[in-house]
Amino acid sequence: MTATARKTATKKSAVEAVAAEAKNVPVTFEFKGLTFEVPTDPRQLPLEVLETDDELEATRLILGKNQWKAFREMKPTVGDFWDLVEAMSTARGREGDSGN
């Protein structure tokens, strides 16, 4: 994906995230053929997210048991994990914010 295409996709995701947050509904995003759904409003995240400084644990908590299992079944690499975090943050309209 080119830098221009990435910026356009990011802007589109940010607009969609703002609309979803205003309606207090989760936002969905695609990652390597799977569809994930996460809250846009940080107040809807599990409280345990605040109890950890661990990026991996926070992501697992945000995704929940079933979505985390689906991700793990992909046999992801460390790079895949960071790409997932970036995709999740972009979908939530928080580029560069991992949610923690």
XYZ file of C-alpha atoms in Angstrom:
100
model
C 0.000 0.000 0.000
C 1.394 3.408 -0.916
C 1.745 6.206 1.619
C -1.059 8.129 -0.093
C -3.379 5.118 -0.084
C -2.536 4.461 3.588
C -3.366 8.089 4.522
C -6.666 7.902 2.617
C -7.570 4.613 4.327
C -6.609 6.073 7.704
C -8.765 9.180 7.164
C -11.704 6.986 6.087
C -11.239 4.773 9.162
C -11.066 7.824 11.417
C -14.343 9.195 10.018
C -16.018 5.804 10.434
C -14.668 5.507 13.988
C -16.000 8.930 14.973
C -19.435 8.027 13.594
C -19.381 4.671 15.428
C -18.266 6.291 18.685
C -21.021 8.909 18.425
C -23.541 6.071 18.133
C -21.708 4.105 20.866
C -21.359 1.065 18.590
C -18.280 -1.066 17.959
C -16.214 -0.650 14.829
C -15.168 -3.571 12.648
C -11.979 -4.009 10.667
C -10.423 -6.646 8.458
C -7.050 -8.192 9.197
C -5.574 -11.011 7.114
C -8.973 -12.296 6.071
C -10.600 -12.100 9.509
C -13.123 -9.521 10.676
C -12.588 -8.082 14.127
C -14.901 -5.885 16.186
C -13.719 -3.534 18.935
C -15.298 -0.739 20.951
C -14.636 2.793 19.772
C -15.415 4.316 23.161
C -12.533 3.593 25.562
C -15.036 3.574 28.420
C -16.397 0.340 26.948
C -13.054 -1.467 27.237
C -12.627 -4.079 29.972
C -11.373 -2.565 33.240
C -8.486 -5.038 33.235
C -6.931 -3.053 30.364
C -6.083 -0.361 32.923
C -4.451 -2.939 35.176
C -1.763 -3.922 32.691
C 1.212 -2.228 31.091
C 1.639 -5.201 28.768
C 0.705 -4.427 25.146
C 0.027 -8.079 24.370
C -2.259 -8.527 27.380
C -4.119 -5.280 26.674
C -4.757 -6.333 23.080
C -5.941 -9.766 24.207
C -8.360 -8.139 26.658
C -9.683 -5.663 24.082
C -10.293 -8.376 21.502
C -11.852 -10.801 23.952
C -11.521 -14.566 24.158
C -13.027 -15.567 20.782
C -11.340 -12.941 18.627
C -7.986 -13.503 20.348
C -8.340 -17.241 19.731
C -9.051 -16.624 16.037
C -5.964 -14.408 15.799
C -3.778 -16.994 17.541
C -5.054 -19.753 15.244
C -3.461 -17.822 12.379
C -0.071 -18.755 13.887
C 0.897 -15.052 13.881
C 4.394 -13.657 14.022
C 5.503 -10.749 16.199
C 5.157 -8.582 13.093
C 1.595 -9.796 12.611
C 0.821 -8.785 16.188
C 2.121 -5.248 15.658
C 0.226 -5.018 12.350
C -2.954 -6.110 14.165
C -2.419 -3.461 16.853
C -1.947 -0.817 14.163
C -5.058 -1.966 12.269
C -7.088 -1.963 15.477
C -5.901 1.519 16.451
C -6.592 2.878 12.972
C -10.079 1.350 12.970
C -10.754 2.986 16.326
C -9.631 6.338 14.896
C -6.582 6.431 17.118
C -3.610 6.119 14.795
C -0.515 5.276 16.802
C -2.557 4.577 19.947
C -2.563 0.928 20.872
C -5.447 1.314 23.255
C -3.338 1.164 26.364
